[in-house]
mmCIF file of C-alpha atoms in Angstrom:
data_model
loop_
_atom_site.group_PDB
_atom_site.id
_atom_site.type_symbol
_atom_site.label_atom_id
_atom_site.label_comp_id
_atom_site.label_asym_id
_atom_site.label_seq_id
_atom_site.Cartn_x
_atom_site.Cartn_y
_atom_site.Cartn_z
ATOM 1 C CA UNK A 1482 13.259 2.656 14.583
ATOM 2 C CA UNK A 1483 9.519 2.562 14.195
ATOM 3 C CA UNK A 1484 7.461 1.872 11.093
ATOM 4 C CA UNK A 1485 4.102 3.470 10.422
ATOM 5 C CA UNK A 1486 2.045 2.787 7.322
ATOM 6 C CA UNK A 1487 0.265 5.889 6.014
ATOM 7 C CA UNK A 1488 -2.703 5.860 3.656
ATOM 8 C CA UNK A 1489 -2.262 6.588 -0.026
ATOM 9 C CA UNK A 1490 -4.689 5.609 -2.750
ATOM 10 C CA UNK A 1491 -3.480 5.038 -6.282
ATOM 11 C CA UNK A 1492 -7.009 4.808 -7.654
ATOM 12 C CA UNK A 1493 -9.637 6.179 -5.257
ATOM 13 C CA UNK A 1494 -12.218 6.345 -8.047
ATOM 14 C CA UNK A 1495 -12.328 2.593 -8.681
ATOM 15 C CA UNK A 1496 -15.567 0.690 -8.112
ATOM 16 C CA UNK A 1497 -15.659 -2.296 -5.712
ATOM 17 C CA UNK A 1498 -14.871 -4.786 -8.494
ATOM 18 C CA UNK A 1499 -11.700 -2.874 -9.362
ATOM 19 C CA UNK A 1500 -10.101 -2.633 -12.788
ATOM 20 C CA UNK A 1501 -7.877 -4.883 -14.857
ATOM 21 C CA UNK A 1502 -4.288 -3.861 -14.084
ATOM 22 C CA UNK A 1503 -3.276 -3.678 -17.772
ATOM 23 C CA UNK A 1504 -6.200 -1.341 -18.486
ATOM 24 C CA UNK A 1505 -5.283 0.720 -15.424
ATOM 25 C CA UNK A 1506 -1.628 1.090 -16.429
ATOM 26 C CA UNK A 1507 -2.661 2.019 -19.960
ATOM 27 C CA UNK A 1508 -5.003 4.747 -18.679
ATOM 28 C CA UNK A 1509 -2.676 6.079 -15.956
ATOM 29 C CA UNK A 1510 0.752 5.720 -17.569
ATOM 30 C CA UNK A 1511 0.071 5.093 -21.257
ATOM 31 C CA UNK A 1512 1.635 1.617 -20.978
ATOM 32 C CA UNK A 1513 1.018 -0.966 -23.669
ATOM 33 C CA UNK A 1514 -0.186 -4.408 -22.550
ATOM 34 C CA UNK A 1515 3.356 -5.699 -23.197
ATOM 35 C CA UNK A 1516 4.926 -2.939 -21.065
ATOM 36 C CA UNK A 1517 2.431 -3.602 -18.278
ATOM 37 C CA UNK A 1518 3.169 -7.336 -18.367
ATOM 38 C CA UNK A 1519 6.922 -6.726 -18.438
ATOM 39 C CA UNK A 1520 6.667 -4.413 -15.432
ATOM 40 C CA UNK A 1521 4.713 -7.011 -13.449
ATOM 41 C CA UNK A 1522 7.298 -9.653 -14.388
ATOM 42 C CA UNK A 1523 10.132 -7.416 -13.124
ATOM 43 C CA UNK A 1524 8.277 -6.886 -9.845
ATOM 44 C CA UNK A 1525 7.629 -10.619 -9.443
ATOM 45 C CA UNK A 1526 11.284 -11.451 -10.206
ATOM 46 C CA UNK A 1527 12.545 -8.853 -7.721
ATOM 47 C CA UNK A 1528 10.139 -10.225 -5.127
ATOM 48 C CA UNK A 1529 11.387 -13.795 -5.645
ATOM 49 C CA UNK A 1530 14.916 -12.678 -4.761
ATOM 50 C CA UNK A 1531 13.531 -11.436 -1.431
ATOM 51 C CA UNK A 1532 11.273 -14.407 -0.772
ATOM 52 C CA UNK A 1533 8.098 -12.526 -1.733
ATOM 53 C CA UNK A 1534 5.493 -14.147 -3.951
ATOM 54 C CA UNK A 1535 3.742 -11.985 -6.530
ATOM 55 C CA UNK A 1536 1.208 -13.919 -8.606
ATOM 56 C CA UNK A 1537 0.308 -11.470 -11.342
ATOM 57 C CA UNK A 1538 -1.618 -12.620 -14.389
ATOM 58 C CA UNK A 1539 -3.403 -11.103 -17.369
ATOM 59 C CA UNK A 1540 -6.505 -11.051 -15.143
ATOM 60 C CA UNK A 1541 -4.906 -9.237 -12.187
ATOM 61 C CA UNK A 1542 -6.898 -6.292 -10.917
ATOM 62 C CA UNK A 1543 -6.242 -3.094 -8.995
ATOM 63 C CA UNK A 1544 -8.733 -2.103 -6.313
ATOM 64 C CA UNK A 1545 -9.851 0.868 -4.262
ATOM 65 C CA UNK A 1546 -7.998 0.513 -0.950
ATOM 66 C CA UNK A 1547 -9.836 3.082 1.155
ATOM 67 C CA UNK A 1548 -11.449 0.584 3.539
ATOM 68 C CA UNK A 1549 -8.124 -1.211 3.953
ATOM 69 C CA UNK A 1550 -6.605 2.119 4.991
ATOM 70 C CA UNK A 1551 -9.304 2.569 7.618
ATOM 71 C CA UNK A 1552 -8.305 -0.766 9.102
ATOM 72 C CA UNK A 1553 -4.590 0.054 8.905
ATOM 73 C CA UNK A 1554 -5.249 3.313 10.742
ATOM 74 C CA UNK A 1555 -7.179 1.404 13.415
ATOM 75 C CA UNK A 1556 -4.404 -1.206 13.671
ATOM 76 C CA UNK A 1557 -1.895 1.615 14.061
ATOM 77 C CA UNK A 1558 -3.794 2.782 17.133
ATOM 78 C CA UNK A 1559 -4.259 -0.665 18.632
ATOM 79 C CA UNK A 1560 -1.051 -2.441 17.569
ATOM 80 C CA UNK A 1561 -0.477 -4.866 14.763
ATOM 81 C CA UNK A 1562 -0.342 -2.434 11.846
ATOM 82 C CA UNK A 1563 2.614 -4.095 10.103
ATOM 83 C CA UNK A 1564 1.150 -7.570 10.620
ATOM 84 C CA UNK A 1565 -2.088 -6.356 9.034
ATOM 85 C CA UNK A 1566 -0.270 -4.701 6.135
ATOM 86 C CA UNK A 1567 1.570 -7.970 5.472
ATOM 87 C CA UNK A 1568 -1.732 -9.857 5.554
ATOM 88 C CA UNK A 1569 -3.169 -7.382 3.020
ATOM 89 C CA UNK A 1570 -0.080 -7.830 0.820
ATOM 90 C CA UNK A 1571 -0.497 -11.613 1.000
ATOM 91 C CA UNK A 1572 -4.181 -11.396 0.113
ATOM 92 C CA UNK A 1573 -3.618 -9.022 -2.800
ATOM 93 C CA UNK A 1574 -0.236 -9.819 -4.323
ATOM 94 C CA UNK A 1575 -0.029 -13.544 -3.617
ATOM 95 C CA UNK A 1576 -3.637 -14.679 -3.482
ATOM 96 C CA UNK A 1577 -4.993 -12.068 -5.946
ATOM 97 C CA UNK A 1578 -7.964 -11.272 -3.691
ATOM 98 C CA UNK A 1579 -10.142 -8.164 -3.863
ATOM 99 C CA UNK A 1580 -8.846 -5.936 -1.065
ATOM 100 C CA UNK A 1581 -11.857 -3.669 -1.322
ATOM 101 C CA UNK A 1582 -14.119 -6.520 -0.189
ATOM 102 C CA UNK A 1583 -14.954 -6.399 3.534
ATOM 103 C CA UNK A 1584 -14.761 -10.185 4.002
ATOM 104 C CA UNK A 1585 -11.281 -10.294 2.448
ATOM 105 C CA UNK A 1586 -10.220 -7.420 4.710
ATOM 106 C CA UNK A 1587 -11.652 -9.027 7.834
ATOM 107 C CA UNK A 1588 -10.046 -12.372 6.970
ATOM 108 C CA UNK A 1589 -6.716 -10.509 6.771
ATOM 109 C CA UNK A 1590 -7.437 -8.979 10.178
ATOM 110 C CA UNK A 1591 -7.778 -12.487 11.614
ATOM 111 C CA UNK A 1592 -4.629 -13.628 9.803
ATOM 112 C CA UNK A 1593 -2.792 -10.746 11.480
ATOM 113 C CA UNK A 1594 -4.088 -11.902 14.881
ATOM 114 C CA UNK A 1595 -6.341 -8.882 15.388
ATOM 115 C CA UNK A 1596 -9.949 -8.636 16.590
ATOM 116 C CA UNK A 1597 -12.345 -9.238 13.682
ATOM 117 C CA UNK A 1598 -15.390 -7.762 15.471
ATOM 118 C CA UNK A 1599 -13.534 -4.573 16.403
ATOM 119 C CA UNK A 1600 -12.253 -4.295 12.839
ATOM 120 C CA UNK A 1601 -15.778 -4.741 11.450
ATOM 121 C CA UNK A 1602 -16.969 -1.900 13.682
ATOM 122 C CA UNK A 1603 -14.066 0.231 12.419
ATOM 123 C CA UNK A 1604 -15.236 -0.145 8.832
ATOM 124 C CA UNK A 1605 -18.449 1.706 9.762
ATOM 125 C CA UNK A 1606 -16.842 4.243 12.112
ATOM 126 C CA UNK A 1607 -16.854 7.776 10.623
ATOM 127 C CA UNK A 1608 -13.973 8.784 12.898
ATOM 128 C CA UNK A 1609 -11.641 6.620 10.817
ATOM 129 C CA UNK A 1610 -12.994 8.165 7.608
ATOM 130 C CA UNK A 1611 -11.973 11.574 8.947
ATOM 131 C CA UNK A 1612 -8.506 10.390 9.968
ATOM 132 C CA UNK A 1613 -7.886 8.708 6.606
ATOM 133 C CA UNK A 1614 -9.185 11.770 4.706
ATOM 134 C CA UNK A 1615 -6.860 14.068 6.664
ATOM 135 C CA UNK A 1616 -3.830 11.850 6.058
ATOM 136 C CA UNK A 1617 -4.610 11.414 2.361
ATOM 137 C CA UNK A 1618 -4.831 15.196 2.001
ATOM 138 C CA UNK A 1619 -1.600 15.689 3.964
ATOM 139 C CA UNK A 1620 0.447 13.359 1.767
ATOM 140 C CA UNK A 1621 -0.970 14.850 -1.414
ATOM 141 C CA UNK A 1622 0.032 18.282 -0.045
ATOM 142 C CA UNK A 1623 3.538 16.860 0.474
ATOM 143 C CA UNK A 1624 3.643 16.000 -3.246
ATOM 144 C CA UNK A 1625 3.496 12.249 -2.736
ATOM 145 C CA UNK A 1626 2.134 10.971 -6.031
ATOM 146 C CA UNK A 1627 2.943 7.272 -5.912
ATOM 147 C CA UNK A 1628 3.948 4.363 -3.761
ATOM 148 C CA UNK A 1629 6.136 3.262 -2.274
ATOM 149 C CA UNK A 1630 7.383 6.472 -0.730
ATOM 150 C CA UNK A 1631 9.321 6.257 2.515
ATOM 151 C CA UNK A 1632 9.293 9.264 4.848
ATOM 152 C CA UNK A 1633 12.080 9.360 7.426
ATOM 153 C CA UNK A 1634 11.655 11.517 10.538
ATOM 154 C CA UNK A 1635 8.710 13.243 8.880
ATOM 155 C CA UNK A 1636 10.909 15.208 6.454
ATOM 156 C CA UNK A 1637 13.163 13.052 4.261
ATOM 157 C CA UNK A 1638 11.647 11.075 1.403
ATOM 158 C CA UNK A 1639 13.015 7.962 -0.255
ATOM 159 C CA UNK A 1640 10.898 7.552 -3.399
ATOM 160 C CA UNK A 1641 10.086 4.278 -5.086
ATOM 161 C CA UNK A 1642 11.260 0.745 -4.511
ATOM 162 C CA UNK A 1643 14.919 0.840 -3.528
ATOM 163 C CA UNK A 1644 17.495 -1.786 -2.698
ATOM 164 C CA UNK A 1645 18.835 -2.259 0.821
ATOM 165 C CA UNK A 1646 22.130 -0.476 0.029
ATOM 166 C CA UNK A 1647 20.227 2.663 -0.982
ATOM 167 C CA UNK A 1648 18.328 2.646 2.304
ATOM 168 C CA UNK A 1649 21.557 2.248 4.257
ATOM 169 C CA UNK A 1650 23.177 5.203 2.436
ATOM 170 C CA UNK A 1651 20.144 7.459 2.842
ATOM 171 C CA UNK A 1652 19.609 6.548 6.493
ATOM 172 C CA UNK A 1653 23.294 7.177 7.255
ATOM 173 C CA UNK A 1654 22.998 10.631 5.630
ATOM 174 C CA UNK A 1655 19.831 11.362 7.582
ATOM 175 C CA UNK A 1656 21.566 10.377 10.833
ATOM 176 C CA UNK A 1657 24.472 12.703 9.975
ATOM 177 C CA UNK A 1658 22.096 15.602 9.217
ATOM 178 C CA UNK A 1659 20.057 14.990 12.342
ATOM 179 C CA UNK A 1660 23.186 14.822 14.506
ATOM 180 C CA UNK A 1661 24.456 18.118 13.070
#
């Protein structure tokens, strides 16, 4: 089994400073501040059960992740993509850092054990813009409208956050279909 992280932007229009997450969820989903807070609490509680630390607050922000996706694409070509994704998750969800800021991104690159100088060059490399643009367009064409979305063997989708038992059932069905 191999894992590949594909680009998807929830809010490509956001400026570098991002947007307050409660304001974002109100605009995108019509959520009240209470609903937004309750949703973040559910996510944090679910994460605790898995040993993941989500530190949401009333001041949490959502950011444009395009430059992070350039680095994830680069890391996918050079190795270390999952380590980098985990470092981005740590920076954003646990440390509440701005993952549209180049220094935050490059610090995550170092945390993942990857080459900071090569990553910095990637951020200015138009080739990675083209690759990210093509992948973003592809997944939108495949009707992916949110994350997480898990694509198995390029054709089976598991939408949303699911428990381990759901993954086992779906993967067993996929293996049966593929064997047939």
